[in-house]
N, CA and C of each residue as an Amber inpcrd file, in Angstrom:
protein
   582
 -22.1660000 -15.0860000  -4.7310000 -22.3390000 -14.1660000  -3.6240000
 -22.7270000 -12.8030000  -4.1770000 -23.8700000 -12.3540000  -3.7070000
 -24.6880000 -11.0020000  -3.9260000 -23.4030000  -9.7860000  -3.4260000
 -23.4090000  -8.7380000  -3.7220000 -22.5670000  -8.0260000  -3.1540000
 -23.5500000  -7.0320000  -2.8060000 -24.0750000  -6.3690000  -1.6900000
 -25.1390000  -5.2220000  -1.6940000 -24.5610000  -3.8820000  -2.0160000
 -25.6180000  -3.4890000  -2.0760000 -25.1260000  -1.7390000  -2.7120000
 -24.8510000  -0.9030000  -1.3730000 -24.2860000   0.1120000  -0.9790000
 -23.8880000   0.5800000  -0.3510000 -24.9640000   1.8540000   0.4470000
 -25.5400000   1.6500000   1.1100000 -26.5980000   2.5980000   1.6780000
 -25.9450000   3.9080000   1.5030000 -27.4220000   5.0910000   1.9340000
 -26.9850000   6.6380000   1.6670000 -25.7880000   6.8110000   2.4550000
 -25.6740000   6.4120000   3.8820000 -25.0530000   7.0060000   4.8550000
 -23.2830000   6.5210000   4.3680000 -23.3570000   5.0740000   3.7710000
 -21.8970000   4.2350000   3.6500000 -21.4020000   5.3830000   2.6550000
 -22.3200000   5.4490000   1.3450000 -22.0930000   6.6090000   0.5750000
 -21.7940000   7.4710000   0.5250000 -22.1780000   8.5500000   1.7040000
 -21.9420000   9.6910000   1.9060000 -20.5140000   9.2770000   2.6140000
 -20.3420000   8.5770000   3.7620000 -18.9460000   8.8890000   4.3810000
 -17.7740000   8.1940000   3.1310000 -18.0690000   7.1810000   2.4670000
 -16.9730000   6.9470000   1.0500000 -16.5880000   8.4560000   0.6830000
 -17.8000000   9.1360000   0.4150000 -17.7530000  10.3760000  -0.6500000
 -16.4820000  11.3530000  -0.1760000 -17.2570000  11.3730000   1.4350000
 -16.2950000  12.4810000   2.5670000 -15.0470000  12.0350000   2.4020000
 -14.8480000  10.5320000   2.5780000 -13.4690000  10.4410000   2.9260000
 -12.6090000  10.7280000   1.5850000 -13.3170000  10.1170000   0.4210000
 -12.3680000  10.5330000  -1.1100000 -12.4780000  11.9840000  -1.3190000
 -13.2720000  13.2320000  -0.3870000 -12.8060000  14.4570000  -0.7600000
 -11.5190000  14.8480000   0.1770000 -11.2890000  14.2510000   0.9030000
 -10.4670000  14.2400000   2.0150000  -9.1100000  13.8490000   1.4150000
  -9.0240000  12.7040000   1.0940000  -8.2840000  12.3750000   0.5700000
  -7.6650000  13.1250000  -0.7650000  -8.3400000  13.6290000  -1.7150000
  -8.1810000  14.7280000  -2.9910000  -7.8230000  15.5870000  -2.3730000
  -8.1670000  16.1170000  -1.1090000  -7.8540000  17.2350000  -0.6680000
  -6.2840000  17.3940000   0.1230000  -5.7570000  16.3070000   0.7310000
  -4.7150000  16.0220000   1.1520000  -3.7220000  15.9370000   0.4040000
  -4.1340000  15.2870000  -0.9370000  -2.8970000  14.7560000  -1.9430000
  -2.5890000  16.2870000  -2.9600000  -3.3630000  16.7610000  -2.8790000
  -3.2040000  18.1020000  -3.6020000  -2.7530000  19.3040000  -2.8390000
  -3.2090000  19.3370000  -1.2530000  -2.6210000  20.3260000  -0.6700000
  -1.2000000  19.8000000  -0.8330000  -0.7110000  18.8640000   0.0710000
   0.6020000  17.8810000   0.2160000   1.3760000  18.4640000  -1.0070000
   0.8170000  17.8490000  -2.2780000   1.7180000  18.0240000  -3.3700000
   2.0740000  19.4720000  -3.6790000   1.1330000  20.5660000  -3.5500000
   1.1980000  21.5520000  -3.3030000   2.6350000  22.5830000  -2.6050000
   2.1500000  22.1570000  -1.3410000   3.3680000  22.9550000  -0.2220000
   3.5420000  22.0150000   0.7700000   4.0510000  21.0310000   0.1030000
   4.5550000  19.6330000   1.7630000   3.7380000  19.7720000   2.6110000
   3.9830000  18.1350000   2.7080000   3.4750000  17.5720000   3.9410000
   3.3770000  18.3050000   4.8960000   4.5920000  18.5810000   5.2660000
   5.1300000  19.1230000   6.6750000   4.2340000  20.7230000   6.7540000
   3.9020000  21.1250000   5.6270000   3.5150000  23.0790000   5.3130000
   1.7740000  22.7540000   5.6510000   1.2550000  21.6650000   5.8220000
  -0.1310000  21.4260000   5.3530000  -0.8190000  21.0390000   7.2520000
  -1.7810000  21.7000000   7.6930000  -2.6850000  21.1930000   8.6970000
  -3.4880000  20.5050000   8.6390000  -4.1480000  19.9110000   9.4610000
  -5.2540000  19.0700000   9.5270000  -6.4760000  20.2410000   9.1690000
  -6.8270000  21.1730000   9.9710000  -7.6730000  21.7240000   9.8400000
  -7.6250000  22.4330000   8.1230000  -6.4380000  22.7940000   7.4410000
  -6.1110000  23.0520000   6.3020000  -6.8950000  22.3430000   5.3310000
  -6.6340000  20.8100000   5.5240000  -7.2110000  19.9270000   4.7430000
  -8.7240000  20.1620000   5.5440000  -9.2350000  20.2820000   6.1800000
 -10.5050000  20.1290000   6.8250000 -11.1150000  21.4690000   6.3680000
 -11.0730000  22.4150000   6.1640000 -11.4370000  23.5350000   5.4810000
 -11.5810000  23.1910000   4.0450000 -10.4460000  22.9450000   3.4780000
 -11.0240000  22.8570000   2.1860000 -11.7010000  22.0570000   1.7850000
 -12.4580000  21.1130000   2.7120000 -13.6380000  19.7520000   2.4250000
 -14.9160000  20.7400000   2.6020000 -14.5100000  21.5890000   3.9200000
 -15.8840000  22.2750000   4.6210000 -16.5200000  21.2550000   5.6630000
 -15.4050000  20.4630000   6.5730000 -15.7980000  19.9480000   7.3450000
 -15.0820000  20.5310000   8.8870000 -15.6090000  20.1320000   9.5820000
 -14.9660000  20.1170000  11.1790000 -13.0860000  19.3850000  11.5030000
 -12.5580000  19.5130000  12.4930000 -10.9630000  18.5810000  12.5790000
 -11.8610000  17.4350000  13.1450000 -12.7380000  17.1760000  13.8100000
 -12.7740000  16.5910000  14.6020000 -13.5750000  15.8150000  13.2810000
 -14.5930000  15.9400000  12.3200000 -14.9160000  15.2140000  11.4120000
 -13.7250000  14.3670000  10.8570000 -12.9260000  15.2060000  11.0550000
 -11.6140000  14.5630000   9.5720000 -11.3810000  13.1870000  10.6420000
 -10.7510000  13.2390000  11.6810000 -10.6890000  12.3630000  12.7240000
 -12.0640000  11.1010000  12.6150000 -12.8690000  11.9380000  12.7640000
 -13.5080000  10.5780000  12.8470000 -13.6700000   9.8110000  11.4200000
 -13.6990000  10.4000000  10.5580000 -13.0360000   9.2650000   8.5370000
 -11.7640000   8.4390000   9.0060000 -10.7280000   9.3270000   9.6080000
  -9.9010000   9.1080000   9.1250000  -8.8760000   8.6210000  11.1140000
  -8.8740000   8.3960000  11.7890000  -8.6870000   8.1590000  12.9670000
  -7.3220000   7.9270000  12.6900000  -6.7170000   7.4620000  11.7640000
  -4.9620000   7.2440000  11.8400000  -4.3160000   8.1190000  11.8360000
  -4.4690000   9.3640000  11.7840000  -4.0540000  10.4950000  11.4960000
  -3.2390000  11.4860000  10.1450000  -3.0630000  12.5510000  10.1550000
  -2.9170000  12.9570000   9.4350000  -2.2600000  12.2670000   8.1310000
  -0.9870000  11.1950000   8.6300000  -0.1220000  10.5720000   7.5530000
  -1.3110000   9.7180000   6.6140000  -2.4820000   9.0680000   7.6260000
  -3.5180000   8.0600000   6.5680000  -4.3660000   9.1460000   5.7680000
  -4.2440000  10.5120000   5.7620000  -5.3130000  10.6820000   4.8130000
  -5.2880000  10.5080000   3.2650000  -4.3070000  10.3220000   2.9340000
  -4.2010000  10.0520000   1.0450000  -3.5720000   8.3480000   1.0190000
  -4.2800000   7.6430000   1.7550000  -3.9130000   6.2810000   1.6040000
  -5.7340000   5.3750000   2.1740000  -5.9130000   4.5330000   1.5500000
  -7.5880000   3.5930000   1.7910000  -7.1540000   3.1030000   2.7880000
  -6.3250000   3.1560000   4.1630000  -6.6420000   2.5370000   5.4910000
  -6.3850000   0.7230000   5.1750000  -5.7860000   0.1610000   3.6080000
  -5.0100000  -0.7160000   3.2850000  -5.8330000  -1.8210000   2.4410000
  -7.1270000  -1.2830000   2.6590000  -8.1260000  -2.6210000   1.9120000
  -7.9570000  -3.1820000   0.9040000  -7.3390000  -2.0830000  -0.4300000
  -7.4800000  -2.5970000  -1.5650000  -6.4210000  -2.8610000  -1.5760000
  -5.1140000  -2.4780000  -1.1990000  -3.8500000  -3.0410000  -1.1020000
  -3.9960000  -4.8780000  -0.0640000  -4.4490000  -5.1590000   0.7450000
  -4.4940000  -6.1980000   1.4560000  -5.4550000  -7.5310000   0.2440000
  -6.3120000  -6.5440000  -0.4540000  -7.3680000  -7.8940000  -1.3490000
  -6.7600000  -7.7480000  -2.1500000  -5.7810000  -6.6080000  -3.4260000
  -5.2470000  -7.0950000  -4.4900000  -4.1900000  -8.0140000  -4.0850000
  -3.5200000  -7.9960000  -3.0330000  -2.3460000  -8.4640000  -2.6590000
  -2.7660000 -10.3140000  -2.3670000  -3.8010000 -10.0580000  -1.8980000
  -4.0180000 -11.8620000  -1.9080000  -5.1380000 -12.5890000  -2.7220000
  -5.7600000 -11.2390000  -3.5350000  -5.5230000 -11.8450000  -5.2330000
  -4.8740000 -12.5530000  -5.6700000  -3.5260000 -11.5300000  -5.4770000
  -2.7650000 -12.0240000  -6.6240000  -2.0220000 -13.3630000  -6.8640000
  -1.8520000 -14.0030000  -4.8370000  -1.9670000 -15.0830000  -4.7750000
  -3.0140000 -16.0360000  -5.2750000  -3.9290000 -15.8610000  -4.7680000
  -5.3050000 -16.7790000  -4.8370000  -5.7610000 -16.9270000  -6.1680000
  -5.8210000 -15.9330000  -7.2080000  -6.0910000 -16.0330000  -8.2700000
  -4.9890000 -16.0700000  -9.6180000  -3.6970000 -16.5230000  -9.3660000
  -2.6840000 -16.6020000 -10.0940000  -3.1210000 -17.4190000 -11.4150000
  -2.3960000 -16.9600000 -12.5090000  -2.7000000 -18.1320000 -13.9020000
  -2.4600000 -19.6450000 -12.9740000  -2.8600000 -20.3370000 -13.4020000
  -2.4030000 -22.0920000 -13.6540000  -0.8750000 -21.8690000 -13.9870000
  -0.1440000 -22.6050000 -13.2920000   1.0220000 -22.5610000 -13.8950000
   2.0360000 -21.6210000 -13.2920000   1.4300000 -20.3970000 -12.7240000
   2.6550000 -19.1330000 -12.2230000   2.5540000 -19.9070000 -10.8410000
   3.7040000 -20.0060000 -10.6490000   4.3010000 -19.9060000  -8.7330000
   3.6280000 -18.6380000  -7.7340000   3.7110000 -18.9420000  -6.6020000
   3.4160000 -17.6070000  -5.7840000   4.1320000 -16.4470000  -5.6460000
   5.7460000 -16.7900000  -5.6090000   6.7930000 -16.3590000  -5.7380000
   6.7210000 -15.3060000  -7.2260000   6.2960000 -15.9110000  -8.4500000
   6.4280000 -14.7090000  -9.2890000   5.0350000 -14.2270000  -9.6190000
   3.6960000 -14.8930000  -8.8880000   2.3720000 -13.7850000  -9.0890000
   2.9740000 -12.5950000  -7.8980000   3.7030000 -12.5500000  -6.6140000
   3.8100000 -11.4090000  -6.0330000   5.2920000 -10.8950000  -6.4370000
   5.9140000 -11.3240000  -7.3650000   6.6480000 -10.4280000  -8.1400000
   6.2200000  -9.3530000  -8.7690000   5.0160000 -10.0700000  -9.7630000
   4.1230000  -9.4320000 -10.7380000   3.2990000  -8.5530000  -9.8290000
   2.8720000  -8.6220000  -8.8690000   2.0740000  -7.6580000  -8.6130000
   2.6860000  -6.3660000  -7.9640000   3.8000000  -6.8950000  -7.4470000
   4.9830000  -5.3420000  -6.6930000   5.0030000  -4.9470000  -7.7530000
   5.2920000  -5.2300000  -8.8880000   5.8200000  -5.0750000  -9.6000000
   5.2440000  -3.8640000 -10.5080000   3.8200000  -3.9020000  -9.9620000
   3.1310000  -2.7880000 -10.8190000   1.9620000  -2.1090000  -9.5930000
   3.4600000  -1.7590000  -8.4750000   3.2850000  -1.0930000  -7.5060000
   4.0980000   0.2420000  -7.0030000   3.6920000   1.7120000  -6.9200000
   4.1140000   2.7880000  -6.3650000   5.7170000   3.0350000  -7.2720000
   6.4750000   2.3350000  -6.4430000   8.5180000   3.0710000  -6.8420000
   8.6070000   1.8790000  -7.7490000   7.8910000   0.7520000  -8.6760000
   8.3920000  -0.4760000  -8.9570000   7.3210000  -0.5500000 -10.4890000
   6.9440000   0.6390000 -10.8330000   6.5360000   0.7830000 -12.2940000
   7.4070000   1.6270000 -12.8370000   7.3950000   0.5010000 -14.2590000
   8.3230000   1.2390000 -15.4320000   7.9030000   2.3430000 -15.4970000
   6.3970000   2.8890000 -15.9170000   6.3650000   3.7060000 -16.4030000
   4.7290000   4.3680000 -16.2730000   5.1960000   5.0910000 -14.3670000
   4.0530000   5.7430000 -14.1330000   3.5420000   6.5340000 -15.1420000
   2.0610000   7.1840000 -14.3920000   1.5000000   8.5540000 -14.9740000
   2.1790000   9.5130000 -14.1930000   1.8750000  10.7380000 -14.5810000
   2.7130000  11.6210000 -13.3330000   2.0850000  11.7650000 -12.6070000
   0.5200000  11.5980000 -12.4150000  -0.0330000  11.4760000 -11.1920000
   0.6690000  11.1720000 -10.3740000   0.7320000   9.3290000 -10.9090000
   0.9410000   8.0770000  -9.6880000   2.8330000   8.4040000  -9.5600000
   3.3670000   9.1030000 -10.7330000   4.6700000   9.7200000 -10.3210000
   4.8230000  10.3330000  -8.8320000   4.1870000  11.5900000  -9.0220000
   4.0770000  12.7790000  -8.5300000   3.9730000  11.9890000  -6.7550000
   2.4300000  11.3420000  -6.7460000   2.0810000  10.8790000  -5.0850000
   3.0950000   9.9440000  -4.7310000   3.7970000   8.8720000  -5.6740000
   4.5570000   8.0730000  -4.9790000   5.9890000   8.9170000  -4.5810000
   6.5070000   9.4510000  -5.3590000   7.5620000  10.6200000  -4.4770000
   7.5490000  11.3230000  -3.2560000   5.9770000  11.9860000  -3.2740000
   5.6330000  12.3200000  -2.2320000   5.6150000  11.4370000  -0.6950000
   4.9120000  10.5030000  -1.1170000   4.9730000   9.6470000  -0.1350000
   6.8410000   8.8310000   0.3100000   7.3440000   8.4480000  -0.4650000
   8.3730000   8.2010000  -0.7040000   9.8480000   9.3140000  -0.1700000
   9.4920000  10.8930000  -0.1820000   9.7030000  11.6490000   0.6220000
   9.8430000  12.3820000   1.5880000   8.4560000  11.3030000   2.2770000
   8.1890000  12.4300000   3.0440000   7.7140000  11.0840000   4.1880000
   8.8340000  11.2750000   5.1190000   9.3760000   9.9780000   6.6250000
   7.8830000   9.6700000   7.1560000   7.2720000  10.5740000   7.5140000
   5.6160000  10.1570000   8.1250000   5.1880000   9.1010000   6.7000000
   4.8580000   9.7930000   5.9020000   3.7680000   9.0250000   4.8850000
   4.5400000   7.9220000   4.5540000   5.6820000   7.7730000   4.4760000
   6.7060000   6.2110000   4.2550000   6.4380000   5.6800000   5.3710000
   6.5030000   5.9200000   6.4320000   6.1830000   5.2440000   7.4450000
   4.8060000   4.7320000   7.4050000   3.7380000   5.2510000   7.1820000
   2.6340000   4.4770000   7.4840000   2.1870000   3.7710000   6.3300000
   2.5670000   3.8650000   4.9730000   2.9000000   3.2450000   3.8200000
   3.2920000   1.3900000   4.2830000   4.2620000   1.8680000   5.1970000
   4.8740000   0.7050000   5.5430000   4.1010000  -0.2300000   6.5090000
   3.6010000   0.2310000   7.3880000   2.5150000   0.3970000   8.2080000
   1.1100000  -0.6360000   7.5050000   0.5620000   0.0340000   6.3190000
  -0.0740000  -0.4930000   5.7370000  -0.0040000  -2.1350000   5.0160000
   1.4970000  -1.8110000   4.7640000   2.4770000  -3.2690000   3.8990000
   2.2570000  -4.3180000   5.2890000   2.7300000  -4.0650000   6.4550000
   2.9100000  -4.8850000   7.3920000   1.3200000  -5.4120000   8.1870000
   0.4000000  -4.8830000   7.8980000  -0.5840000  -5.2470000   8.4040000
  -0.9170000  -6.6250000   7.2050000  -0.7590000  -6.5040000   6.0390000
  -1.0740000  -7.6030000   5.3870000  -0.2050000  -8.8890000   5.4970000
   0.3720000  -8.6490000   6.7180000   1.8380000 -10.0960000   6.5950000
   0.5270000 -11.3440000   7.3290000  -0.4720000 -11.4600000   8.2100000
  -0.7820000 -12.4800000   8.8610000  -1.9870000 -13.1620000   7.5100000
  -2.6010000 -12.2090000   6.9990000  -3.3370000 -13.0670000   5.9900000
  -2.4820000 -13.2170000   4.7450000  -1.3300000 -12.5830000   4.4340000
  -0.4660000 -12.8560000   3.2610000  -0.5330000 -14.0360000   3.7750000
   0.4490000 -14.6520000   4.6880000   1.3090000 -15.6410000   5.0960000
   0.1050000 -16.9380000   5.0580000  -1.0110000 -16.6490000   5.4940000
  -2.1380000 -17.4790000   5.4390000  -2.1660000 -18.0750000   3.8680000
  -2.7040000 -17.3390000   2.9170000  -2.2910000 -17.5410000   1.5570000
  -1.8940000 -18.0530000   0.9750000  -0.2350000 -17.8070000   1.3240000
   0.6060000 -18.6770000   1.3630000   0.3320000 -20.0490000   1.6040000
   0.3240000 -20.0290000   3.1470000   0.0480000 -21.2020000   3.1960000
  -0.4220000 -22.1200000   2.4920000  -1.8890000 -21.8690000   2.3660000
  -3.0440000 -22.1800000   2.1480000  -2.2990000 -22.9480000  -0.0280000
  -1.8120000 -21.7910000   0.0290000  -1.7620000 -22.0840000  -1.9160000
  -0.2480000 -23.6830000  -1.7050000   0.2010000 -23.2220000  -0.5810000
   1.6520000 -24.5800000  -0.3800000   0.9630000 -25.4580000   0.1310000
  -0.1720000 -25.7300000   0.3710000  -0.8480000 -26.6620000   1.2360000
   0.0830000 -27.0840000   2.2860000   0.2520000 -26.3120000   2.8620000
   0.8500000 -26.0680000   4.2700000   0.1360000 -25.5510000   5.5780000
   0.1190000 -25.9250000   6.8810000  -0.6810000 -25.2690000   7.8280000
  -0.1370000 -23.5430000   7.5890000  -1.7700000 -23.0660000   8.5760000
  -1.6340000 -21.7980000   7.9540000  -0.7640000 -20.5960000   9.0320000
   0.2910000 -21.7930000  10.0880000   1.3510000 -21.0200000  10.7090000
   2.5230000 -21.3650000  10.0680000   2.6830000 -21.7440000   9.2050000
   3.8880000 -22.3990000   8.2690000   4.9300000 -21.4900000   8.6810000
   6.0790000 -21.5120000   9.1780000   7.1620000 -20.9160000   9.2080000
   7.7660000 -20.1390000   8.0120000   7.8870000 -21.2570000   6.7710000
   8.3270000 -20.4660000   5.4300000   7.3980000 -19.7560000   4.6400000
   6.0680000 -19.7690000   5.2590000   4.9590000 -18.7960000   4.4810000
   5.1120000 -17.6490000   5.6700000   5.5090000 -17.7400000   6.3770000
   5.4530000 -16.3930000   7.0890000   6.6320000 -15.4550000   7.0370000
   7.8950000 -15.8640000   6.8060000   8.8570000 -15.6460000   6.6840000
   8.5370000 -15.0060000   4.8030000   8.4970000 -15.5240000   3.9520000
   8.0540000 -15.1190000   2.8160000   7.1730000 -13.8450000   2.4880000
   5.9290000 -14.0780000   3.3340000   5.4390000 -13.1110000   3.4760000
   6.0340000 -11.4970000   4.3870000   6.8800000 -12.0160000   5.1330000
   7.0890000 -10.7890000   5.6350000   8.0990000 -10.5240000   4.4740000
   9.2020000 -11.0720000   4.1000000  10.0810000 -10.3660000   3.4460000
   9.3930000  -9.8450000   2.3440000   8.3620000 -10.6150000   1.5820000
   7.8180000  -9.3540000   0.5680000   7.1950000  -7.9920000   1.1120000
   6.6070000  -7.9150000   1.6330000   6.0080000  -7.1280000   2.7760000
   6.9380000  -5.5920000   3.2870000   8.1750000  -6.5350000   3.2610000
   9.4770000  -5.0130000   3.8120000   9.9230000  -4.6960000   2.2940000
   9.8970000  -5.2910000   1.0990000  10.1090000  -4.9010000   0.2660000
   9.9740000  -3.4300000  -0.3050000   8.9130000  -2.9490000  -0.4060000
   8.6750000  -1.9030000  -0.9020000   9.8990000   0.0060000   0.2330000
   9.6010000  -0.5700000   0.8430000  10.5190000   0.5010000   2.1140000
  12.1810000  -0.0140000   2.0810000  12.0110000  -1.2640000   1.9760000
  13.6400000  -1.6530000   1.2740000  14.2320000  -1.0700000   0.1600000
  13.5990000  -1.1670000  -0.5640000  14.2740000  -1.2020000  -2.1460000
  13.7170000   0.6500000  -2.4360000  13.0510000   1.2830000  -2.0550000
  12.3520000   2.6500000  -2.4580000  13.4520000   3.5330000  -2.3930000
  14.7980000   3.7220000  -1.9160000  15.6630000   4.0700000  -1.9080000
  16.6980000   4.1150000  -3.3820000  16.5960000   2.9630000  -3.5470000
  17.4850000   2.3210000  -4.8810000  17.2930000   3.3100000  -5.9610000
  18.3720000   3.1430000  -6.6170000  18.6350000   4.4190000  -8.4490000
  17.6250000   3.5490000  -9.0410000  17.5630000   2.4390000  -9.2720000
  16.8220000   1.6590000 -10.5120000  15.7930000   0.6600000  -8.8620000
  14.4440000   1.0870000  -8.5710000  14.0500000   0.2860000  -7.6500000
  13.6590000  -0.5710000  -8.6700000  12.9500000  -1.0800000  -9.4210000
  12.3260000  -1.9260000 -10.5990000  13.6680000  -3.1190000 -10.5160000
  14.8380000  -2.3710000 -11.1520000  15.7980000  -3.3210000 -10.8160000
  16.4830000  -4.7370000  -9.5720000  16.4060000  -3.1260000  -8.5150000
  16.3940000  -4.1870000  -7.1890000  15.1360000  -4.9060000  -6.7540000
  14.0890000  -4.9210000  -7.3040000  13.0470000  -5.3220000  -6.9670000
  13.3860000  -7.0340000  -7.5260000  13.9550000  -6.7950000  -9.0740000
  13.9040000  -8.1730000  -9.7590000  14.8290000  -8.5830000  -9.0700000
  16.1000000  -8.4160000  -8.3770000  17.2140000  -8.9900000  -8.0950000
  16.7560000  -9.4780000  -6.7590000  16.1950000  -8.8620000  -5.7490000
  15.9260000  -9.4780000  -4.3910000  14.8200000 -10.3620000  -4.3760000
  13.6200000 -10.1790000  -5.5070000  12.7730000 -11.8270000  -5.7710000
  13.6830000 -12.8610000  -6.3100000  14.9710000 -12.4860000  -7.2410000
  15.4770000 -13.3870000  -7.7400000  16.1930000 -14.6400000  -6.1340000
  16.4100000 -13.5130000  -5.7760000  17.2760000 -13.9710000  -4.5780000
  16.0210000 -15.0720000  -4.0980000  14.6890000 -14.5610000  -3.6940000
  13.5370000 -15.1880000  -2.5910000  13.4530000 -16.6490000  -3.3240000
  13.1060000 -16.2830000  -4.9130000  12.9650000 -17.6080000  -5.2190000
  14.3260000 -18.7160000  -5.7110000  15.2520000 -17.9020000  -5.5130000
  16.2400000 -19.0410000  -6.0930000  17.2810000 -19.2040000  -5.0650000
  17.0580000 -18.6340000  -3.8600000  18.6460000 -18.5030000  -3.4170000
  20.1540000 -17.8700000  -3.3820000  20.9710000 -18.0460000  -2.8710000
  22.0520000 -17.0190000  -2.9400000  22.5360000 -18.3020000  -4.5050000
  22.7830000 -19.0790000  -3.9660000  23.2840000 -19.7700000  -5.1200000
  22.4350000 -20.1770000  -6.8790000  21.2400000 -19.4070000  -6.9200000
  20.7850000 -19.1450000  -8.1340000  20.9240000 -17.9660000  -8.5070000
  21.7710000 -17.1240000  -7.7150000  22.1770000 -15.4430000  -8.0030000
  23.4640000 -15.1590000  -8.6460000  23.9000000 -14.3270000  -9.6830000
  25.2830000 -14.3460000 -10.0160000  25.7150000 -14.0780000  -9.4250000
């Protein structure tokens, strides 16, 4: 499959929306969420509010987040393209796993924005937001890799609980920790748990 190149116009609004986005995550980190306007961020692009709106229509909380794409295709990657041999259960271990509050050992970039977000109730919220939109093609996935129909009860159920994971556990002293202990739980049970 050809992948085409992206015309001037797709180009230009990518461009807009990643200054938008730079521009959000730096005001934000700056002087909070809460200290920062729309038009704030819309000034320092040199665009209109009503431009920012139309990139970005989810509002203010989606502007330093991709609207979920690359989070929704790495995520059923990581199913679909697992080694030979790994379960589904620990390719989406592995992949939380080197996600936002659930890396050993960010940059301070990816420090810095996941706190932020992680701090701050709007941007956790639509964070979450983002997680939950991927539960109907996760669960598909699923399916699909259990050779199971693709309303399977235990692929949907699976999928959602990974899914609340990240807003679950983001709280925790050691999240990395509770991360391993509540997959331990998914794939083994209460009775494969000490």
């Amino acid at each position: 499959m050809t992948v085409e190149p992206l015309g001037r116009r797709e180009r230009k609004n990518a461009q807009t929306r990643q200054a938008l986005a730079d521009a959000a995550l730096r005001l934000f980190l700056e002087r909070s969420y809460e200290q920062v306007s729309v038009k704030e961020i819309a000034d320092a692009v040199d665009i209109s509010v009503p431009t920012v709106f139309k990139h970005v229509p989810d509002g203010k909380e989606a502007l330093i987040f991709d609207g979920g794409v690359e989070r929704r295709e790495s995520l059923l990657a990581a199913v679909r393209e697992r080694p030979a041999g790994m379960s589904v259960m620990s390719a989406l271990r592995e992949f939380m796993s080197n996600r936002g509050p659930f890396l050993t050992d960010p940059t301070p970039e990816i420090r810095r924005r996941t706190e932020l977000i992680m701090n701050t109730p709007d941007l956790r919220d639509h964070s979450r937001k983002l997680w939950i939109r991927c539960e109907t093609p996760l669960a598909e996935a699923i399916a699909t890799e259990l050779g199971r129909d693709a309303d399977d009860l235990t692929a949907r159920a699976v999928a959602r609980y990974v899914l609340e994971i990240p807003q679950f556990l983001s709280d925790e002293a050691d999240p990395r920790a509770a991360l391993d202990a509540v997959f331990d739980l998914l794939e083994h049970g209460l009775h494969g748990t000490s």
